[in-house]
Amino acid sequence: MKQIIKLTGCLVAIAGLATSCHSVLQEANYQIIPLPQEIVAVQDAPFTLTSSVKILYPEGNEQMQRNAQFLADYLKTATGKTFTTATGTAGDQTIVLSLGLEAENPEAYRLKVAKNGVTITAPTEAGVFYGIQSLRKSLPVALNAEISLPAVEINDYPRFGYRGAHFDVARHFFSVEEVKTYIDMMALHNMNRLHWHLSEDQGWRIEIKGYPKLTEIGSQRKETVIGRNSGKYDGKPYGGFYTQEEAKDIVAYAAERYVTVIPEIDLPGHMQAALAAYPELGCTGGPYEVWPMWGVSDNVLCAGEDATLRFIDGVLTEIMEIFPSKLIHVGGDECPKTKWETCPKCQARIKQLGLTSDGKHTKEEKLQSFIINHAEKFLNDHGRQIIGWDEILEGGLAPNATVMSWRGEVGGIEAAKQKHDVIMTPNTYLYFDYYQSQDIANEPFAIGGYLPVDRVYSYEPLPAELTPAEQKYIIGVQANLWTEYIPTFSHAQYMVLPRWAALSEVQWTMPEKKNYTDFLIRLPRLINWYEAEGYNYAKHVFDIAVAYKPNSDEGVLEVTLSTLGNAPIHYTLDGTDPTASSPLYEGVLKIKSDAILKAMAIHSNVSGRIFSEELKFNKASMKPITANQPINATYKYAGASTLVDALRGNNNSRTGRWIAFNGNDMDMTIDLKEPTEISSVSFTANVDPGDWVFDAKGFTVEVSDDNKQFTKVASEEYPAMKATDKKGIVEHQLTFSPVKTRYVRVIVQTEKVLPDWHDGKGKPSFLFVDEIVIR
């Protein structure tokens, strides 16, 4: 009986291309990314891939001929040798590409290796293409070597039909060749949908012949803000756009690789670049400029102007002529309603439509639904369907509308319950403009957040709250790349690779076959292909992974170190850089006093970066701590112990070093375990009003000997934040006459309601807090 097994092959270089002479025989390894659904070893001699091997394809099938040439090109990259293609259906010493596999999934394939050759069979040309990708990735990149392919049968198919990657070319523009390279990268990861974000407040990127000023004016901004809306600008004009012929060329290039390009024209918000070109489409009539700063402008399309509806129809008409995709993305997200609230035309439209506010939506929010429904009907009348961000749910949609859930999973869950198709793309797992490392000082500038490879890999797209019938409406998964802070293509590659590798297994591989430890073992072979194709990628997976666990019983911080391939790790605790002669890590480190931990993994070909962490102990460190009020579930991370672990958070509040409170105060009790004299308590808050993260409103310290009766020893109130207050890390400290106590209660009041000057007025703010220090 056939057994499903792992086939092991020669180890290839972790980075860089392996080279060998003609006499060296290297072995293929079918443990690839994404992992196939079934790999079955066959009792047969291996097949040797030499330059005499021909690639055969069915006569008269242009797509299969192209598939054969793709394979020949991939084999040349791997081996340095030239392979010929020809028509045919069988033969010794051949790789045969054929159709005819009976399978429910059109992208399924069967890859068989026997001693006399290789066959890849599928129901469609696309399925054959994915079989080719699997064969390609199983090969070592070993120039001039002969490669042995163990006999095998691989039966494979994707879990999801929509496997997407998003590319924002509006904030920063990328050339035609760079977009094509992005598509090639997608093909390597078995992705089949390119969500192409073409319009923004900061630039319009696609030629619309009926509205020529969109590119004449809307594609150019006079300058760009430096950093995160610092108020300083670079003074350099910036722009670019794609002609319709260039866009059609990209669409054709993608189609050859079985990638469908889904264009996005974001409306009715994110439209200031369009308003700079056609100010009569705005509520105020302008003048407007292509926005030189980041964020969301409150200048949006005027929903009360009939010309706006004609503009939407005209733009979508030409978009449909360029892009054959069934789905057209109309955005529908982040549309401020401030201009509509005071616009006579918009208010007249509201009255005409009989819109009124209710408990769920304001009349202006319902006005947005009027715009989205207009675009939807227009596309439906022309045989197309809309896809939009989860905000398009507000107000109701036709059954054939697809919803892209980005604000977590709530929108996707609601859409699936309403029987809409859903693409899951939650920012908490799949926004690849977030940092990949906590060491942001040594990372390219990013928007914020923290999203390492392991978190991407852990994502499960089918929410447990849905019934099996409702889960069927989750038709795909996509990761998004927003480019405010990504000005070059090399940087874009760095942000998606190797996170795309983790994403590809979420999209393709059945969840029961996923295993992150095994994924890391397979990843270096895929990275060899990144090197071979010249793709820039992040190397964090080679760095040391560190796990911390406060041990209150022993009063120590337990530190666990690990790295890819279990490479040896050397460390120091005195702040000096480790070397090969430094102590070798052999088990959990138990640290009980101030230290500067540095560690380095020594791989055979790549040295990871030196890891460094400063630990600062105080009387609260590693003591038992209890939360008397809830920690926000989204930002709970390791929980209350985060506040007493001797580790300090940096400016990025999403690294797991900060925990958050929302709608209630922070109320913590720390057990010092024995009567201890104290005279000060402090904590730090990470403040960013733009993200609804406010400073504390008040701070109180109470003490107790029995954890029942508490006495207040210090308290302080803080002024409400103003719109002009700066963001950043703020330390709050209370000092008082020395007191001997065992229990210390720390209460920090939060901003219960965001002020009127804030976009989120009336809603509770977040409070992000880190280390509590008791002295």
PDB file of C-alpha atoms in Angstrom, residues 453-640:
ATOM      1  CA  VAL A 453       5.927  35.469   9.475  1.00  0.00           C
ATOM      2  CA  ASP A 454       4.631  33.160  12.185  1.00  0.00           C
ATOM      3  CA  ARG A 455       1.539  35.301  12.788  1.00  0.00           C
ATOM      4  CA  VAL A 456       0.753  35.308   9.061  1.00  0.00           C
ATOM      5  CA  TYR A 457       1.124  31.540   9.001  1.00  0.00           C
ATOM      6  CA  SER A 458      -1.202  31.120  11.986  1.00  0.00           C
ATOM      7  CA  TYR A 459      -4.170  32.724  10.243  1.00  0.00           C
ATOM      8  CA  GLU A 460      -7.260  30.561   9.736  1.00  0.00           C
ATOM      9  CA  PRO A 461      -9.672  32.204   7.271  1.00  0.00           C
ATOM     10  CA  LEU A 462     -12.821  30.269   8.198  1.00  0.00           C
ATOM     11  CA  PRO A 463     -14.234  31.800  11.401  1.00  0.00           C
ATOM     12  CA  ALA A 464     -15.585  29.280  13.875  1.00  0.00           C
ATOM     13  CA  GLU A 465     -18.636  31.520  14.400  1.00  0.00           C
ATOM     14  CA  LEU A 466     -19.890  30.569  10.937  1.00  0.00           C
ATOM     15  CA  THR A 467     -21.773  27.385  10.159  1.00  0.00           C
ATOM     16  CA  PRO A 468     -20.288  25.066   7.521  1.00  0.00           C
ATOM     17  CA  ALA A 469     -22.857  26.397   5.039  1.00  0.00           C
ATOM     18  CA  GLU A 470     -21.866  29.986   5.818  1.00  0.00           C
ATOM     19  CA  GLN A 471     -18.148  29.178   5.635  1.00  0.00           C
ATOM     20  CA  LYS A 472     -18.593  28.283   1.964  1.00  0.00           C
ATOM     21  CA  TYR A 473     -18.997  31.992   1.247  1.00  0.00           C
ATOM     22  CA  ILE A 474     -15.366  32.559   2.281  1.00  0.00           C
ATOM     23  CA  ILE A 475     -13.958  32.100  -1.205  1.00  0.00           C
ATOM     24  CA  GLY A 476     -10.478  33.488  -0.764  1.00  0.00           C
ATOM     25  CA  VAL A 477      -7.660  35.116   1.150  1.00  0.00           C
ATOM     26  CA  GLN A 478      -5.536  38.138   0.266  1.00  0.00           C
ATOM     27  CA  ALA A 479      -2.689  40.153   1.796  1.00  0.00           C
ATOM     28  CA  ASN A 480      -2.474  43.903   1.227  1.00  0.00           C
ATOM     29  CA  LEU A 481       0.534  46.105   0.544  1.00  0.00           C
ATOM     30  CA  TRP A 482      -0.107  49.820   1.067  1.00  0.00           C
ATOM     31  CA  THR A 483       2.812  51.941  -0.062  1.00  0.00           C
ATOM     32  CA  GLU A 484       2.785  55.249   1.823  1.00  0.00           C
ATOM     33  CA  TYR A 485       6.201  54.362   3.234  1.00  0.00           C
ATOM     34  CA  ILE A 486       7.368  52.012   0.482  1.00  0.00           C
ATOM     35  CA  PRO A 487       8.943  54.208  -2.217  1.00  0.00           C
ATOM     36  CA  THR A 488      10.960  51.568  -4.112  1.00  0.00           C
ATOM     37  CA  PHE A 489      10.224  48.175  -5.588  1.00  0.00           C
ATOM     38  CA  SER A 490      13.106  46.583  -3.692  1.00  0.00           C
ATOM     39  CA  HIS A 491      11.412  47.754  -0.488  1.00  0.00           C
ATOM     40  CA  ALA A 492       8.078  46.333  -1.702  1.00  0.00           C
ATOM     41  CA  GLN A 493       9.701  42.947  -2.288  1.00  0.00           C
ATOM     42  CA  TYR A 494      11.253  43.084   1.165  1.00  0.00           C
ATOM     43  CA  MET A 495       7.859  43.677   2.754  1.00  0.00           C
ATOM     44  CA  VAL A 496       6.102  40.729   1.076  1.00  0.00           C
ATOM     45  CA  LEU A 497       8.874  38.121   1.015  1.00  0.00           C
ATOM     46  CA  PRO A 498       8.919  35.710   2.756  1.00  0.00           C
ATOM     47  CA  ARG A 499       5.536  36.625   4.294  1.00  0.00           C
ATOM     48  CA  TRP A 500       3.997  35.591   0.962  1.00  0.00           C
ATOM     49  CA  ALA A 501       5.404  32.106   1.599  1.00  0.00           C
ATOM     50  CA  ALA A 502       3.362  31.865   4.797  1.00  0.00           C
ATOM     51  CA  LEU A 503       0.355  33.402   3.041  1.00  0.00           C
ATOM     52  CA  SER A 504       0.552  30.874   0.209  1.00  0.00           C
ATOM     53  CA  GLU A 505       0.049  27.977   2.621  1.00  0.00           C
ATOM     54  CA  VAL A 506      -2.938  29.767   4.176  1.00  0.00           C
ATOM     55  CA  GLN A 507      -4.369  30.123   0.666  1.00  0.00           C
ATOM     56  CA  TRP A 508      -3.466  26.721  -0.790  1.00  0.00           C
ATOM     57  CA  THR A 509      -2.779  24.044   1.836  1.00  0.00           C
ATOM     58  CA  MET A 510      -5.434  22.345   3.913  1.00  0.00           C
ATOM     59  CA  PRO A 511      -5.168  23.443   7.559  1.00  0.00           C
ATOM     60  CA  GLU A 512      -4.605  19.950   8.933  1.00  0.00           C
ATOM     61  CA  LYS A 513      -1.424  19.707   6.842  1.00  0.00           C
ATOM     62  CA  LYS A 514       0.004  23.018   8.041  1.00  0.00           C
ATOM     63  CA  ASN A 515       2.817  23.004  10.580  1.00  0.00           C
ATOM     64  CA  TYR A 516       4.936  26.066  11.239  1.00  0.00           C
ATOM     65  CA  THR A 517       8.034  24.167  12.367  1.00  0.00           C
ATOM     66  CA  ASP A 518       7.922  22.078   9.212  1.00  0.00           C
ATOM     67  CA  PHE A 519       7.273  25.238   7.159  1.00  0.00           C
ATOM     68  CA  LEU A 520      10.527  26.741   8.465  1.00  0.00           C
ATOM     69  CA  ILE A 521      12.407  23.603   7.424  1.00  0.00           C
ATOM     70  CA  ARG A 522      11.016  23.928   3.900  1.00  0.00           C
ATOM     71  CA  LEU A 523      11.461  27.696   3.615  1.00  0.00           C
ATOM     72  CA  PRO A 524      15.211  27.817   2.777  1.00  0.00           C
ATOM     73  CA  ARG A 525      14.579  25.910  -0.452  1.00  0.00           C
ATOM     74  CA  LEU A 526      12.072  28.541  -1.554  1.00  0.00           C
ATOM     75  CA  ILE A 527      14.483  31.280  -0.524  1.00  0.00           C
ATOM     76  CA  ASN A 528      17.003  29.733  -2.916  1.00  0.00           C
ATOM     77  CA  TRP A 529      14.526  30.612  -5.672  1.00  0.00           C
ATOM     78  CA  TYR A 530      14.246  34.178  -4.365  1.00  0.00           C
ATOM     79  CA  GLU A 531      18.009  34.378  -4.738  1.00  0.00           C
ATOM     80  CA  ALA A 532      17.965  32.773  -8.176  1.00  0.00           C
ATOM     81  CA  GLU A 533      15.330  35.196  -9.465  1.00  0.00           C
ATOM     82  CA  GLY A 534      16.994  38.216  -7.852  1.00  0.00           C
ATOM     83  CA  TYR A 535      14.128  39.006  -5.467  1.00  0.00           C
ATOM     84  CA  ASN A 536      14.895  41.092  -2.389  1.00  0.00           C
ATOM     85  CA  TYR A 537      13.559  39.498   0.780  1.00  0.00           C
ATOM     86  CA  ALA A 538      13.564  39.972   4.540  1.00  0.00           C
ATOM     87  CA  LYS A 539      15.860  37.661   6.469  1.00  0.00           C
ATOM     88  CA  HIS A 540      14.154  37.770   9.869  1.00  0.00           C
ATOM     89  CA  VAL A 541      13.532  34.031   9.797  1.00  0.00           C
ATOM     90  CA  PHE A 542      17.300  33.556  10.176  1.00  0.00           C
ATOM     91  CA  ASP A 543      17.333  35.737  13.272  1.00  0.00           C
ATOM     92  CA  ILE A 544      16.998  34.403  16.779  1.00  0.00           C
ATOM     93  CA  ALA A 545      13.459  33.950  18.012  1.00  0.00           C
ATOM     94  CA  VAL A 546      13.090  34.860  21.661  1.00  0.00           C
ATOM     95  CA  ALA A 547      10.298  33.880  24.042  1.00  0.00           C
ATOM     96  CA  TYR A 548       9.950  35.376  27.510  1.00  0.00           C
ATOM     97  CA  LYS A 549       8.064  33.927  30.449  1.00  0.00           C
ATOM     98  CA  PRO A 550       7.958  35.688  33.815  1.00  0.00           C
ATOM     99  CA  ASN A 551       8.302  33.095  36.567  1.00  0.00           C
ATOM    100  CA  SER A 552       6.808  34.640  39.699  1.00  0.00           C
ATOM    101  CA  ASP A 553       7.522  31.539  41.805  1.00  0.00           C
ATOM    102  CA  GLU A 554      11.283  31.884  41.315  1.00  0.00           C
ATOM    103  CA  GLY A 555      11.331  35.626  40.642  1.00  0.00           C
ATOM    104  CA  VAL A 556      13.125  35.163  37.318  1.00  0.00           C
ATOM    105  CA  LEU A 557      12.479  35.888  33.653  1.00  0.00           C
ATOM    106  CA  GLU A 558      12.772  32.676  31.673  1.00  0.00           C
ATOM    107  CA  VAL A 559      14.247  33.297  28.236  1.00  0.00           C
ATOM    108  CA  THR A 560      14.065  30.721  25.443  1.00  0.00           C
ATOM    109  CA  LEU A 561      16.161  31.179  22.301  1.00  0.00           C
ATOM    110  CA  SER A 562      15.700  29.367  18.991  1.00  0.00           C
ATOM    111  CA  THR A 563      16.601  29.804  15.352  1.00  0.00           C
ATOM    112  CA  LEU A 564      16.037  28.275  11.928  1.00  0.00           C
ATOM    113  CA  GLY A 565      17.606  24.855  11.575  1.00  0.00           C
ATOM    114  CA  ASN A 566      18.637  24.751  15.245  1.00  0.00           C
ATOM    115  CA  ALA A 567      21.880  26.544  14.450  1.00  0.00           C
ATOM    116  CA  PRO A 568      24.186  27.044  17.462  1.00  0.00           C
ATOM    117  CA  ILE A 569      23.459  30.195  19.478  1.00  0.00           C
ATOM    118  CA  HIS A 570      26.050  32.069  21.506  1.00  0.00           C
ATOM    119  CA  TYR A 571      25.093  34.725  24.024  1.00  0.00           C
ATOM    120  CA  THR A 572      26.327  37.271  26.559  1.00  0.00           C
ATOM    121  CA  LEU A 573      24.586  39.044  29.439  1.00  0.00           C
ATOM    122  CA  ASP A 574      26.950  41.986  29.898  1.00  0.00           C
ATOM    123  CA  GLY A 575      26.198  43.890  26.696  1.00  0.00           C
ATOM    124  CA  THR A 576      29.236  42.728  24.754  1.00  0.00           C
ATOM    125  CA  ASP A 577      28.723  41.320  21.270  1.00  0.00           C
ATOM    126  CA  PRO A 578      28.749  37.514  21.265  1.00  0.00           C
ATOM    127  CA  THR A 579      31.268  35.518  19.284  1.00  0.00           C
ATOM    128  CA  ALA A 580      31.812  31.826  18.623  1.00  0.00           C
ATOM    129  CA  SER A 581      33.730  31.672  21.901  1.00  0.00           C
ATOM    130  CA  SER A 582      30.885  33.174  23.962  1.00  0.00           C
ATOM    131  CA  PRO A 583      28.740  30.825  26.104  1.00  0.00           C
ATOM    132  CA  LEU A 584      26.694  28.391  24.036  1.00  0.00           C
ATOM    133  CA  TYR A 585      22.947  28.490  24.635  1.00  0.00           C
ATOM    134  CA  GLU A 586      21.925  25.041  25.864  1.00  0.00           C
ATOM    135  CA  GLY A 587      18.617  25.621  27.584  1.00  0.00           C
ATOM    136  CA  VAL A 588      16.292  28.154  29.155  1.00  0.00           C
ATOM    137  CA  LEU A 589      18.093  31.181  30.610  1.00  0.00           C
ATOM    138  CA  LYS A 590      16.846  32.337  33.996  1.00  0.00           C
ATOM    139  CA  ILE A 591      17.556  36.014  34.546  1.00  0.00           C
ATOM    140  CA  LYS A 592      16.857  37.694  37.897  1.00  0.00           C
ATOM    141  CA  SER A 593      18.655  41.036  37.720  1.00  0.00           C
ATOM    142  CA  ASP A 594      19.500  43.831  35.294  1.00  0.00           C
ATOM    143  CA  ALA A 595      21.196  42.527  32.158  1.00  0.00           C
ATOM    144  CA  ILE A 596      21.841  43.288  28.515  1.00  0.00           C
ATOM    145  CA  LEU A 597      21.218  40.041  26.685  1.00  0.00           C
ATOM    146  CA  LYS A 598      22.883  39.661  23.294  1.00  0.00           C
ATOM    147  CA  ALA A 599      22.753  36.528  21.183  1.00  0.00           C
ATOM    148  CA  MET A 600      23.847  35.408  17.731  1.00  0.00           C
ATOM    149  CA  ALA A 601      23.068  32.328  15.665  1.00  0.00           C
ATOM    150  CA  ILE A 602      25.813  30.935  13.464  1.00  0.00           C
ATOM    151  CA  HIS A 603      24.418  29.381  10.288  1.00  0.00           C
ATOM    152  CA  SER A 604      26.615  27.707   7.694  1.00  0.00           C
ATOM    153  CA  ASN A 605      26.045  30.391   5.058  1.00  0.00           C
ATOM    154  CA  VAL A 606      24.098  33.219   6.680  1.00  0.00           C
ATOM    155  CA  SER A 607      24.624  34.818  10.070  1.00  0.00           C
ATOM    156  CA  GLY A 608      21.486  36.214  11.585  1.00  0.00           C
ATOM    157  CA  ARG A 609      21.581  39.653  13.131  1.00  0.00           C
ATOM    158  CA  ILE A 610      22.811  40.050  16.685  1.00  0.00           C
ATOM    159  CA  PHE A 611      19.834  40.042  18.995  1.00  0.00           C
ATOM    160  CA  SER A 612      19.945  42.566  21.819  1.00  0.00           C
ATOM    161  CA  GLU A 613      17.590  43.200  24.739  1.00  0.00           C
ATOM    162  CA  GLU A 614      18.021  45.277  27.870  1.00  0.00           C
ATOM    163  CA  LEU A 615      16.289  44.010  31.000  1.00  0.00           C
ATOM    164  CA  LYS A 616      15.627  46.433  33.864  1.00  0.00           C
ATOM    165  CA  PHE A 617      14.347  44.955  37.116  1.00  0.00           C
ATOM    166  CA  ASN A 618      12.472  46.759  39.896  1.00  0.00           C
ATOM    167  CA  LYS A 619      10.449  45.709  42.938  1.00  0.00           C
ATOM    168  CA  ALA A 620       7.448  44.787  40.756  1.00  0.00           C
ATOM    169  CA  SER A 621       9.432  42.641  38.321  1.00  0.00           C
ATOM    170  CA  MET A 622       8.335  38.992  38.088  1.00  0.00           C
ATOM    171  CA  LYS A 623       5.809  39.436  40.859  1.00  0.00           C
ATOM    172  CA  PRO A 624       2.269  38.000  40.630  1.00  0.00           C
ATOM    173  CA  ILE A 625      -0.090  40.525  39.026  1.00  0.00           C
ATOM    174  CA  THR A 626      -3.872  40.440  38.706  1.00  0.00           C
ATOM    175  CA  ALA A 627      -6.090  42.459  36.355  1.00  0.00           C
ATOM    176  CA  ASN A 628      -9.162  43.732  38.189  1.00  0.00           C
ATOM    177  CA  GLN A 629     -10.701  45.096  34.975  1.00  0.00           C
ATOM    178  CA  PRO A 630     -10.571  43.549  31.488  1.00  0.00           C
ATOM    179  CA  ILE A 631      -7.616  43.956  29.146  1.00  0.00           C
ATOM    180  CA  ASN A 632      -8.699  44.659  25.566  1.00  0.00           C
ATOM    181  CA  ALA A 633      -8.897  41.280  23.812  1.00  0.00           C
ATOM    182  CA  THR A 634      -7.272  42.439  20.569  1.00  0.00           C
ATOM    183  CA  TYR A 635      -4.232  43.881  22.302  1.00  0.00           C
ATOM    184  CA  LYS A 636      -3.924  41.548  25.269  1.00  0.00           C
ATOM    185  CA  TYR A 637      -0.840  39.697  24.034  1.00  0.00           C
ATOM    186  CA  ALA A 638       0.783  37.958  27.055  1.00  0.00           C
ATOM    187  CA  GLY A 639      -1.636  39.639  29.438  1.00  0.00           C
ATOM    188  CA  ALA A 640      -1.028  41.379  32.737  1.00  0.00           C
TER     189      ALA A 640
END
